[in-house]
Tab-separated table of C-alpha atoms in Angstrom:
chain	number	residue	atom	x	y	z
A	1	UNK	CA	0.994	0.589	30.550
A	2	UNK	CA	1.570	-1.371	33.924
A	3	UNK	CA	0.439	-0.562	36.643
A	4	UNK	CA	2.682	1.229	39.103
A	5	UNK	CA	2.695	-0.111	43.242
A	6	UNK	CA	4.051	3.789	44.306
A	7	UNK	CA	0.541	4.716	45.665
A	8	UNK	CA	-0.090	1.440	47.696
A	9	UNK	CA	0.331	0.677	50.857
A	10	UNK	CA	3.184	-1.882	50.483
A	11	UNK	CA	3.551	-4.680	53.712
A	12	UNK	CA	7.252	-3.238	55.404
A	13	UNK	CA	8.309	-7.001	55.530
A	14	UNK	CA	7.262	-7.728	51.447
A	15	UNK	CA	11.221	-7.314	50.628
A	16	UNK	CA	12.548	-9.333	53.397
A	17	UNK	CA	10.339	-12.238	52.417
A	18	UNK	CA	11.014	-12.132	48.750
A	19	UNK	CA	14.751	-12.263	49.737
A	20	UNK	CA	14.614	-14.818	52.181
A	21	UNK	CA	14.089	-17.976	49.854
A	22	UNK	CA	17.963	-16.719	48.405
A	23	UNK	CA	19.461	-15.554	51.609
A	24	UNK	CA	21.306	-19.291	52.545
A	25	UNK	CA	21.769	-19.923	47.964
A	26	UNK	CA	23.873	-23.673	47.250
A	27	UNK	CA	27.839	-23.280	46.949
A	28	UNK	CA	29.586	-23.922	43.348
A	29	UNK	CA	32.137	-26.040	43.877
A	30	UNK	CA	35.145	-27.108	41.432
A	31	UNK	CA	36.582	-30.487	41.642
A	32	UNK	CA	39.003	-30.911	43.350
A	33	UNK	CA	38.632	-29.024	46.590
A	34	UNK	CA	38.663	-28.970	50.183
A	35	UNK	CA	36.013	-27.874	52.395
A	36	UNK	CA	36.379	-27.689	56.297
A	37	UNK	CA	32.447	-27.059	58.195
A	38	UNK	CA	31.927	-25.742	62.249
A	39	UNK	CA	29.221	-25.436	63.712
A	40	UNK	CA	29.211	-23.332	66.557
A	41	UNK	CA	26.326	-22.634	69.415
A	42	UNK	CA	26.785	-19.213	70.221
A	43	UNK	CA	24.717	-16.601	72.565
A	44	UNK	CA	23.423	-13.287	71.379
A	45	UNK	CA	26.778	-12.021	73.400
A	46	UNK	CA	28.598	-14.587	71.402
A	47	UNK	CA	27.297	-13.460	68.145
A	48	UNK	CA	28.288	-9.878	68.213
A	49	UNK	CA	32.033	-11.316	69.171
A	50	UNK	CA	32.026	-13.775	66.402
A	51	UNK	CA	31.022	-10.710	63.897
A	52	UNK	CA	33.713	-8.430	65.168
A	53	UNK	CA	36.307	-11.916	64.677
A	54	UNK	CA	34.890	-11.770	60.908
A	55	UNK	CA	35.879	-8.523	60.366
A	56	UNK	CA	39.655	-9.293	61.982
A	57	UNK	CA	39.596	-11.622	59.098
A	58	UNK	CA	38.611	-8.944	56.632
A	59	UNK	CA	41.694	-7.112	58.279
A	60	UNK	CA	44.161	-9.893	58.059
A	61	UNK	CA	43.622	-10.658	54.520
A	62	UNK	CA	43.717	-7.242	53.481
A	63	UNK	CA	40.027	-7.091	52.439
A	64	UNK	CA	37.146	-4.249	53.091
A	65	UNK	CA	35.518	-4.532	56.173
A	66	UNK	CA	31.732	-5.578	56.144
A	67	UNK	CA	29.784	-3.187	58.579
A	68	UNK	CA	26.351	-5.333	58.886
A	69	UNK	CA	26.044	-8.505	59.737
A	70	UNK	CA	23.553	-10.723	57.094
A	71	UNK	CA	21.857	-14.349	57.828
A	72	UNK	CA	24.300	-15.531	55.299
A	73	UNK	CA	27.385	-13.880	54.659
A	74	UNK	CA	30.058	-15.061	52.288
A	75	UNK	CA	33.553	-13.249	50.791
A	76	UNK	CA	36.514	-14.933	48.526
A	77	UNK	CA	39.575	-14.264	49.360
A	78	UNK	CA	41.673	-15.087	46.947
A	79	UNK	CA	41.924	-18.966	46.806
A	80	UNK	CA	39.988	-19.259	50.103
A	81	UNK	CA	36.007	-18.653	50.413
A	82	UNK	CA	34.281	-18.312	53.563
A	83	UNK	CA	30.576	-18.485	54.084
A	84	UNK	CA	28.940	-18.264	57.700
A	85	UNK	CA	25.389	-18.723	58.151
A	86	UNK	CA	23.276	-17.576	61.401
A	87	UNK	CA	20.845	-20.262	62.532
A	88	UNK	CA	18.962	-20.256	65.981
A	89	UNK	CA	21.191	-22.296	68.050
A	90	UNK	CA	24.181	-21.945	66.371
A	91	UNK	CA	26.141	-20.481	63.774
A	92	UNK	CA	27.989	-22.476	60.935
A	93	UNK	CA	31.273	-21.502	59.205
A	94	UNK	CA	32.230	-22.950	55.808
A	95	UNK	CA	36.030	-22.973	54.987
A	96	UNK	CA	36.881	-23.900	51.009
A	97	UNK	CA	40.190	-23.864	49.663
A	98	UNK	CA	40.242	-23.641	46.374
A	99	UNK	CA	43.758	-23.716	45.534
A	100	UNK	CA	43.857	-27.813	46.256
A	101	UNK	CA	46.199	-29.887	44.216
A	102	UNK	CA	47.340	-33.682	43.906
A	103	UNK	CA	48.540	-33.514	48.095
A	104	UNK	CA	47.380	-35.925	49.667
A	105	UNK	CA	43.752	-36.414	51.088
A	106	UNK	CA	43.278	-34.175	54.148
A	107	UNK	CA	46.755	-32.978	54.804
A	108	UNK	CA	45.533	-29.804	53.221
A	109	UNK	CA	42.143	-28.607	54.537
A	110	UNK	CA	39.490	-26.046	54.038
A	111	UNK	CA	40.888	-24.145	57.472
A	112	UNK	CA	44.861	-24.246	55.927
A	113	UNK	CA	45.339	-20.368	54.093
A	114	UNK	CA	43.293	-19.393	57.157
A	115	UNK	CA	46.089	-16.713	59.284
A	116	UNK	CA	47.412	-18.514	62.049
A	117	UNK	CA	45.893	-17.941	65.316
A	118	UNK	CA	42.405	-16.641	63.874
A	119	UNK	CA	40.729	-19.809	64.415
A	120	UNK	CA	42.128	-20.417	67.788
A	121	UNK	CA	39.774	-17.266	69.180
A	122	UNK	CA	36.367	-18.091	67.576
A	123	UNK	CA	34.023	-17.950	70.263
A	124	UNK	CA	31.233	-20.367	71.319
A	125	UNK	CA	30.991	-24.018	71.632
A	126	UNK	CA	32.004	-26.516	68.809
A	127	UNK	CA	29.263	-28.811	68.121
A	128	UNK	CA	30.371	-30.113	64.591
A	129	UNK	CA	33.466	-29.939	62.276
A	130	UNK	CA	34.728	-32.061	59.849
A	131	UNK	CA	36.767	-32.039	56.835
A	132	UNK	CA	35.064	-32.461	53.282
A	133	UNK	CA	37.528	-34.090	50.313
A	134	UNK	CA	36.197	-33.410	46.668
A	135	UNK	CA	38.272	-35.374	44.636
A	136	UNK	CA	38.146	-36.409	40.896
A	137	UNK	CA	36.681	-40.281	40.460
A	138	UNK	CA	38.695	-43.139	39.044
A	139	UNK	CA	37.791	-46.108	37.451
A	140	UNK	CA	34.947	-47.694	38.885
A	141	UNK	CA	33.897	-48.396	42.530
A	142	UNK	CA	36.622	-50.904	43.749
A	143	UNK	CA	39.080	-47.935	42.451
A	144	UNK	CA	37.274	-45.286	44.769
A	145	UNK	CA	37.162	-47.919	47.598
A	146	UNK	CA	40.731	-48.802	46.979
A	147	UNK	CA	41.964	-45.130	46.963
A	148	UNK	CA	39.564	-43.942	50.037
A	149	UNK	CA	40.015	-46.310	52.529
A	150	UNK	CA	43.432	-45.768	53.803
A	151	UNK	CA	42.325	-42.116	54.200
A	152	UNK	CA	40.303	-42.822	57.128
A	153	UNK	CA	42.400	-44.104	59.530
A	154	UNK	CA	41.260	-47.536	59.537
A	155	UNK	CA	37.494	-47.058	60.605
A	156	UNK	CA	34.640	-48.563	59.427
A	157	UNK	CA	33.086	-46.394	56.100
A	158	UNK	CA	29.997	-45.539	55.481
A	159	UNK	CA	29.047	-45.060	51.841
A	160	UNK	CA	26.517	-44.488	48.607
A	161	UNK	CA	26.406	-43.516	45.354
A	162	UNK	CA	24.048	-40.902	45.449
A	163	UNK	CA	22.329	-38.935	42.092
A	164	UNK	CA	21.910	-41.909	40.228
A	165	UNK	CA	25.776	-42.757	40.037
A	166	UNK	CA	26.793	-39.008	39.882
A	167	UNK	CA	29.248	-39.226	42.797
A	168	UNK	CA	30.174	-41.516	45.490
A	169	UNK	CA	30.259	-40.576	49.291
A	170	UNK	CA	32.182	-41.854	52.289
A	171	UNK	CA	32.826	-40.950	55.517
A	172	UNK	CA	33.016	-42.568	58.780
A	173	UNK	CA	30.671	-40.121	61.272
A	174	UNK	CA	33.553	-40.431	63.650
A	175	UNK	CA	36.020	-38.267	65.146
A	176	UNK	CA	39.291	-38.575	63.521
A	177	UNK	CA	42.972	-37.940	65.320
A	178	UNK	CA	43.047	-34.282	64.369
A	179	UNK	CA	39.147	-33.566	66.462
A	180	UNK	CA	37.390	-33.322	63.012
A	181	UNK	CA	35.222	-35.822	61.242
A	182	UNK	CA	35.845	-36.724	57.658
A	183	UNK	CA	34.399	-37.243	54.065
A	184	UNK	CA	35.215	-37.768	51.094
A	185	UNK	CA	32.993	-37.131	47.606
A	186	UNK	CA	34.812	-39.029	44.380
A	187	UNK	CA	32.965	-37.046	42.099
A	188	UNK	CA	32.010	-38.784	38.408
A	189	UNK	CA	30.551	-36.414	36.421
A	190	UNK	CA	28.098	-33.838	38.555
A	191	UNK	CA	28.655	-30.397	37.433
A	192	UNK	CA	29.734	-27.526	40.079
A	193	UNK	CA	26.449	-26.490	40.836
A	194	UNK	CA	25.565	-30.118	41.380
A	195	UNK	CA	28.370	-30.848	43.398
A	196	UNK	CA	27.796	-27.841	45.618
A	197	UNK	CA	24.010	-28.935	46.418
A	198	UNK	CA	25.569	-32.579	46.986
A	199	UNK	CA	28.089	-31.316	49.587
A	200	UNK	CA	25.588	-28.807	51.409
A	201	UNK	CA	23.254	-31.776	51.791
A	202	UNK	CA	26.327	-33.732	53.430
A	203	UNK	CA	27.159	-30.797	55.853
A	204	UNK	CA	23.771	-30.032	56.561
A	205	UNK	CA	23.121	-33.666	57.610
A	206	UNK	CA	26.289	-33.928	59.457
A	207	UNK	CA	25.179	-30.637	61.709
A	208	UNK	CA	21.875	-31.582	62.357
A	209	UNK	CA	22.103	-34.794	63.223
A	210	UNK	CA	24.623	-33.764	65.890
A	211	UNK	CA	22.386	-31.232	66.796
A	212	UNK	CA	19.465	-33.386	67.088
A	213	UNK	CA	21.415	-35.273	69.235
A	214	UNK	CA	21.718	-32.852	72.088
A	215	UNK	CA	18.780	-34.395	73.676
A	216	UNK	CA	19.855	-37.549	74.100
A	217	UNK	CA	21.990	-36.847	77.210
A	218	UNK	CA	19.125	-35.079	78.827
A	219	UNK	CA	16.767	-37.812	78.452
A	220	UNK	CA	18.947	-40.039	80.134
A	221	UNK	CA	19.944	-38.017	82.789
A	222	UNK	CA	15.890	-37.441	84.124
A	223	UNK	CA	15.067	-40.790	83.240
A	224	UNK	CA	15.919	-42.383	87.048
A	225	UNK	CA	14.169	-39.587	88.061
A	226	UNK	CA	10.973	-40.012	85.844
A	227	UNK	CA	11.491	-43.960	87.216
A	228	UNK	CA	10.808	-42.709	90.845
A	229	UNK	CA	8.418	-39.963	90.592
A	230	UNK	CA	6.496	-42.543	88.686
A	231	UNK	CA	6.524	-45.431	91.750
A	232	UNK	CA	5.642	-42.737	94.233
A	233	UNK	CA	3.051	-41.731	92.030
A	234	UNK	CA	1.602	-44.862	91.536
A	235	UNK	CA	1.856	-45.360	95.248
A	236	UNK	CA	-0.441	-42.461	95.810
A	237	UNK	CA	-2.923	-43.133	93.565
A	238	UNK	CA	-3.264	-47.226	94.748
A	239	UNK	CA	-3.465	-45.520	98.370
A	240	UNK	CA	-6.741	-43.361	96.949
A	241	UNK	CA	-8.213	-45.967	95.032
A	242	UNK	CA	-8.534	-48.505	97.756
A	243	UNK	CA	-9.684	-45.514	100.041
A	244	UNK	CA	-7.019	-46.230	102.811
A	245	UNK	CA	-6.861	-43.956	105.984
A	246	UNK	CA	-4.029	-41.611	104.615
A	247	UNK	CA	-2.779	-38.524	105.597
A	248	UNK	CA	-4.220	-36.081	103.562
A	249	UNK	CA	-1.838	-33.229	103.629
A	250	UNK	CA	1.672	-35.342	103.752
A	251	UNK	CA	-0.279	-36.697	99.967
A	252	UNK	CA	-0.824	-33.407	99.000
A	253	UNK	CA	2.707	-32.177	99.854
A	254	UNK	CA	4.148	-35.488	97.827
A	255	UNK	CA	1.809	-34.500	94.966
A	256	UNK	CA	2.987	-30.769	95.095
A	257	UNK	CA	6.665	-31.582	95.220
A	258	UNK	CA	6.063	-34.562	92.257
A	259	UNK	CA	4.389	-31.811	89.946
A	260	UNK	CA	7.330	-29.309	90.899
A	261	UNK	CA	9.881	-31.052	89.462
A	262	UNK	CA	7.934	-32.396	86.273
A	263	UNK	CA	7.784	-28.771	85.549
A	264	UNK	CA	11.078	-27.958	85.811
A	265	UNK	CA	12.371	-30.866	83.674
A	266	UNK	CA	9.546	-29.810	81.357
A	267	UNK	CA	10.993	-26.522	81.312
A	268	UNK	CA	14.667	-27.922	80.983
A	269	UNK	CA	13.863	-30.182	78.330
A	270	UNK	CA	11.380	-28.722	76.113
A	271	UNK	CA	12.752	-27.028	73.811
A	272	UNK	CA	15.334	-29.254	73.373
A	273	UNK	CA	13.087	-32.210	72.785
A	274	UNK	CA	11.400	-29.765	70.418
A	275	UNK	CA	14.550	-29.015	68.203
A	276	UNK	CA	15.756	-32.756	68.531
A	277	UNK	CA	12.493	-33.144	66.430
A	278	UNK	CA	12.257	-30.124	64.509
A	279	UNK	CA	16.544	-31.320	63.095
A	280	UNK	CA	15.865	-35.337	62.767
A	281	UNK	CA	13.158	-34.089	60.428
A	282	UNK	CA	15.779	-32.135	58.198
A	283	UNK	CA	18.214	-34.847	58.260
A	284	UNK	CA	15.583	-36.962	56.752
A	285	UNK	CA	14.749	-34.295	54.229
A	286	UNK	CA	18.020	-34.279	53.512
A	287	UNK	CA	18.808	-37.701	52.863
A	288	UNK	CA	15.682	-38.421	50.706
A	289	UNK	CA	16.930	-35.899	48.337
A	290	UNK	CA	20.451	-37.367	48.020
A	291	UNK	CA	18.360	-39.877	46.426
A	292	UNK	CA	21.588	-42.858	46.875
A	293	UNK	CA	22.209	-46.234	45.315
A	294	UNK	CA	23.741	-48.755	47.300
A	295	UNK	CA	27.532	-49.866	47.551
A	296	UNK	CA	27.699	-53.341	47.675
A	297	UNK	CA	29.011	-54.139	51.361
A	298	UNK	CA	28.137	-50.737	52.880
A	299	UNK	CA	25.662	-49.367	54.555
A	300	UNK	CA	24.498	-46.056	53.142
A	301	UNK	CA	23.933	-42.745	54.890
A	302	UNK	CA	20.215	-43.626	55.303
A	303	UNK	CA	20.513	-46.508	56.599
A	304	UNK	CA	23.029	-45.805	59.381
A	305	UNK	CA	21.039	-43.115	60.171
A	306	UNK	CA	17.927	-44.797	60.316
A	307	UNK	CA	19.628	-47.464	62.373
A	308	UNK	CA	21.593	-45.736	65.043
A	309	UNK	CA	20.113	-41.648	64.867
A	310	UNK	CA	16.573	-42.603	64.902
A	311	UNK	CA	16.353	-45.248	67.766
A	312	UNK	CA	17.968	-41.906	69.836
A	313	UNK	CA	15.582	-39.311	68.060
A	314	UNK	CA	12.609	-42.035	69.545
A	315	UNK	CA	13.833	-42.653	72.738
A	316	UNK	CA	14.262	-38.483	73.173
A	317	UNK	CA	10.327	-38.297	71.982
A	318	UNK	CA	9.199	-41.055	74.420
A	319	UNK	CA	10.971	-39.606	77.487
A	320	UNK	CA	9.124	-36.039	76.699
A	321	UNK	CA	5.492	-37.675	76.255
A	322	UNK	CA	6.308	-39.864	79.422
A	323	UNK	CA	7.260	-36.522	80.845
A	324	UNK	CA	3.474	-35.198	79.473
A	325	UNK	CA	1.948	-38.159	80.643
A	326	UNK	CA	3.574	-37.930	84.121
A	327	UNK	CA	2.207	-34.784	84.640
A	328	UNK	CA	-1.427	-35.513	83.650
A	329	UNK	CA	-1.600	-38.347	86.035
A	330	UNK	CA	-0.534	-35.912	88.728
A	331	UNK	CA	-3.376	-33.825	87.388
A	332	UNK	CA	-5.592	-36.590	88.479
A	333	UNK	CA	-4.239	-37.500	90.909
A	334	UNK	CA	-5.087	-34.081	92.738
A	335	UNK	CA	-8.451	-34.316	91.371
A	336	UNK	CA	-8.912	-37.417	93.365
A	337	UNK	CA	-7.359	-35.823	96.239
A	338	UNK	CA	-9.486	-33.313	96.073
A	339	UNK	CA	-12.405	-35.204	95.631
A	340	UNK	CA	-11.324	-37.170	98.857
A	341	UNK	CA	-11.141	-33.966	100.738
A	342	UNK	CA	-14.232	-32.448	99.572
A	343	UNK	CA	-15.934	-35.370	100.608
A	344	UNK	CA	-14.673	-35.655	104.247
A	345	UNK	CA	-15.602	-31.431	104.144
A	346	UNK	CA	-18.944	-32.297	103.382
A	347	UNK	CA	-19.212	-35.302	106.489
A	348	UNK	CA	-17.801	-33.215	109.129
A	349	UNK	CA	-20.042	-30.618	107.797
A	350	UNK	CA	-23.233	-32.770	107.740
A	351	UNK	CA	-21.954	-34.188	111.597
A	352	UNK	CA	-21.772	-30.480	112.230
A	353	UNK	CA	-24.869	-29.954	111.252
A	354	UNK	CA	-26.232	-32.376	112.614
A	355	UNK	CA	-24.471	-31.508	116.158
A	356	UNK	CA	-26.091	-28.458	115.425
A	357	UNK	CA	-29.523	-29.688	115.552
A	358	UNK	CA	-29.178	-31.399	118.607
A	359	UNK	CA	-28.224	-28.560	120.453
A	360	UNK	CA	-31.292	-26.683	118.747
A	361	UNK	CA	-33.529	-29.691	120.116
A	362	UNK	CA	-32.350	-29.284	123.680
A	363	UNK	CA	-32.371	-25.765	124.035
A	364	UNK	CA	-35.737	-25.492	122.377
A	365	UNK	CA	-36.741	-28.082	125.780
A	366	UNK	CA	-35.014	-25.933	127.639
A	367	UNK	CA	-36.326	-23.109	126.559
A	368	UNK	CA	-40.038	-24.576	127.284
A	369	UNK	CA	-38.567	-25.442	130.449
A	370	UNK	CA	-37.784	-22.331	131.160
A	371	UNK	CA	-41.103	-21.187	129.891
A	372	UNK	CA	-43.152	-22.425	132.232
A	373	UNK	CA	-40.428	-20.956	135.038
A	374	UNK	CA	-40.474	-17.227	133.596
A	375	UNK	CA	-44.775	-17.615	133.278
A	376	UNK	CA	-44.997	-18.343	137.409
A	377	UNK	CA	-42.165	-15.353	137.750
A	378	UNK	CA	-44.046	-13.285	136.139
A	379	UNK	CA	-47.253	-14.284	137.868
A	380	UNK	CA	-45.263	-13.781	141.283
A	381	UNK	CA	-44.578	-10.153	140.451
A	382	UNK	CA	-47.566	-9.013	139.259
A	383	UNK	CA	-49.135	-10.547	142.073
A	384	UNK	CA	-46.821	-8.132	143.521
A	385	UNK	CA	-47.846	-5.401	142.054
A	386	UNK	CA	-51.535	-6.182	142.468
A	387	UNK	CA	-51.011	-6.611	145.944
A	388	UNK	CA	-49.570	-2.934	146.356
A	389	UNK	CA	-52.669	-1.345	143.894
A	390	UNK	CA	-55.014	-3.102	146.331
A	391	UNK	CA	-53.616	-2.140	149.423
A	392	UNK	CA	-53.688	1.213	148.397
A	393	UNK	CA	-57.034	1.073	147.291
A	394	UNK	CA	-58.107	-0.189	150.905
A	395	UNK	CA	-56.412	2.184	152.528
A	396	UNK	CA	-58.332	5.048	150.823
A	397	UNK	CA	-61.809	3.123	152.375
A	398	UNK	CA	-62.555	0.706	150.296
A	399	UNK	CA	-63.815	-2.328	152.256
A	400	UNK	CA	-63.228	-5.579	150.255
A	401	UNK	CA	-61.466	-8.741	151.254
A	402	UNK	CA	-57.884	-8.499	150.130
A	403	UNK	CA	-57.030	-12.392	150.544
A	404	UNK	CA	-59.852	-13.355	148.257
A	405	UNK	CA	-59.123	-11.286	145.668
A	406	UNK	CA	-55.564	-11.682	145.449
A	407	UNK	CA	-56.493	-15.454	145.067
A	408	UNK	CA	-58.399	-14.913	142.319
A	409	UNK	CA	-56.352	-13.240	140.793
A	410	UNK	CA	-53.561	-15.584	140.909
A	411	UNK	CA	-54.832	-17.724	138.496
A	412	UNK	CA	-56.364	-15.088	135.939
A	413	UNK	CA	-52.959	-13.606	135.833
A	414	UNK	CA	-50.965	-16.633	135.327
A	415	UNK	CA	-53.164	-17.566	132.496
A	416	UNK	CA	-52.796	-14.092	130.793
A	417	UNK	CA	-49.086	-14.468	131.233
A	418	UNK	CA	-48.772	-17.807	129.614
A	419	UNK	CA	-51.064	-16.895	126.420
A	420	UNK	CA	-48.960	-14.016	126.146
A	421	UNK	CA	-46.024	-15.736	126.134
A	422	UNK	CA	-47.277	-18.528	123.621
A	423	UNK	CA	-48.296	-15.441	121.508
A	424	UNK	CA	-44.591	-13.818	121.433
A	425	UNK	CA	-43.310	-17.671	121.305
A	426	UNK	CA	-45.574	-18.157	117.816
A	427	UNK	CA	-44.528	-14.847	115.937
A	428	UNK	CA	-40.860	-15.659	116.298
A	429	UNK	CA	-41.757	-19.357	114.643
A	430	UNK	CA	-43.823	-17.501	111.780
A	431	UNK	CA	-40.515	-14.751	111.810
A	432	UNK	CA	-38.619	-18.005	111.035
A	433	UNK	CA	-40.455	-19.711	109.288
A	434	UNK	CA	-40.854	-16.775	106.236
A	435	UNK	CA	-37.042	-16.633	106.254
């Protein structure tokens, strides 16, 4: 008997994981057919519009209405089957008419049995659509080349043979006269599933290398500005390494404004450096599996790629580490600064300290001075005082001579008062000297 899960405590998420590895599963497509994909960058805002427009469609065609929006949501209607996927930038919208015939190539799209006017008020911003031909092979390559090339307006194609000789691809990975990009699959004998894996891998590297393109413009556009940030920079740090006489604060304000603005272009451009990386990885992925065989006198979709996408990709990745690197310099180039100031802190300190000293020196001397002034004041008034005890003492008939003692006395006093005073001068040293 197995064991039941009823009395466990079961992780809230366990279902949601299970059925995310088959929430986005690969089309089946028939030969022939037409497929038509957008991709469109939407906000959250966006989003809930673009749901509500999917259920207008629902409406149009005569279908039930979905009430909860999925990852991946996809509905036939009748000869026409829609599929729109939520990603994190953007969401993608897969148009495939089944119904196609003999017409010619791309006068009949995936978008056609769409109403009219539905289209026109999708929100967000188009990033990527192109048409997608599926068409029945004929004989041999120069056929396929024969029969495709006057489909494409004259451009240059791009093509392979991908799956070991399964299919052939071409496209151009330009915009035709109608907005969209085109391409066309000659298929030779993959199966539906096959061929729906095939063209997913085609859309999907389509999207994200426009996608991963999105950084390109950025890169350029702080580059002049990385160019002078970078002199002034180096400027600076010259100016601290040959210790010149600089102002200290008009450097510090350069440094502070230099580090402001790396931080905002780091915050402007780091995510989108990050998903330029994150989709030139998938188109990669994707183009490994396509697994493709060369047609003689084309370039395939890996090597076009490799040629023109990933030179971008690079130069995208070495304006955000010069953008890293920018900013650690700056780093150290405040430490330095503040090395500098620290430094000059510590010599006017050490001059004050120094001024200090003297000024301890000479009113230590002046103190002595003063010393030896307040020992004969004192002496003066106790004389004083002695002088008034003695007169009094003569008056009440005591015969002595006055002037002899008081002269006497002058002396015995003053030296009392100055060993007293060394006394009271030596405690305050030993006071001192304990703290």
């Amino acid at each position: 008997m197995s064991a039941r899960l009823d009395s466990l405590d079961i992780h809230p998420l366990r279902n949601d994981l299970y059925n995310e590895l088959h929430s986005r599963p690969f089309q089946v497509l028939p030969t022939p057919a037409r497929v038509t994909q957008m991709a469109v960058m939407t906000t959250p805002e966006q989003r809930e519009q673009q749901f509500r427009h999917l259920q207008e469609l629902h409406r149009l065609m005569g279908h039930p209405v979905p009430e909860k929006e999925v990852g991946c949501f996809e509905h036939t209607f009748g000869s026409l089957r829609v599929r729109r996927e939520m990603h994190m930038e953007f969401a993608s919208y897969t148009f495939i008419n089944l119904a196609a015939g003999d017409e010619t190539p791309f006068t009949e799209t995936g978008i056609t049995p769409l109403p009219d006017g539905w289209l026109e008020q999708l929100t967000g911003t188009v990033i990527a659509a192109f048409h997608l031909e599926v068409r029945p092979a004929t004989d041999g390559t120069e056929g396929d080349l024969g029969y495709v090339r006057k489909h494409f307006e004259g451009m240059r194609l791009i093509g392979s043979s991908p799956q070991e000789g399964a299919a052939r691809v071409w496209g151009t990975f330009r915009l035709h006269s109608d907005g969209f990009g085109r391409f066309m699959v000659m298929n030779h004998h993959m199966s539906d599933s096959q061929l729906g894996r095939l063209t997913q891998r085609l859309m999907e590297i389509e999207t994200y290398r426009l996608m991963s393109l999105l950084a390109l413009p950025v890169a350029r556009e702080i580059t002049p500005s990385l160019n002078d940030m970078d002199g002034k920079l180096a400027v600076i740090t010259r100016s601290l390494a040959e210790n010149e006489d600089v102002d200290e604060e008009k450097l510090l304000a350069q440094l502070t404004n230099i580090a402001a603005r790396i931080e905002a272009f780091r915050a402007h451009s780091t995510f989108r450096f990050s998903a330029t990386r994150a989709y030139h990885q998938l188109v990669l992925t994707r183009l490994e599996e396509l697994r493709e065989d060369e047609l003689s006198g084309h370039l395939t979709l890996t090597e076009f790629m490799t040629r023109r996408l990933t030179p971008a990709v690079k130069t995208c990745e070495a304006v955000s580490e010069r953008l890293e690197d920018l900013s650690r310099r700056v780093d150290r180039a405040s430490d330095m600064m503040r090395t500098r100031v620290e430094l000059a802190i510590q010599s006017q300190n050490q001059q004050l300290l120094s001024s200090m000293d003297r000024r301890s020196k000479i009113q230590l001397m002046m103190q002595h001075t003063v010393e030896g002034f307040s020992v004969v004041a004192i002496t003066y008034y106790l004389i004083g005082l002695l002088k008034f005890g003695l007169d009094s003492v003569y008056e009440a008939g005591v015969v002595f001579n006055k002037t002899l003692v008081l002269g006497i006395a002058i002396p015995v006093v003053m030296a009392l008062v100055f060993l007293g005073v060394r006394v009271v001068h030596h405690h305050f040293i030993k006071m001192a000297k304990r703290q």
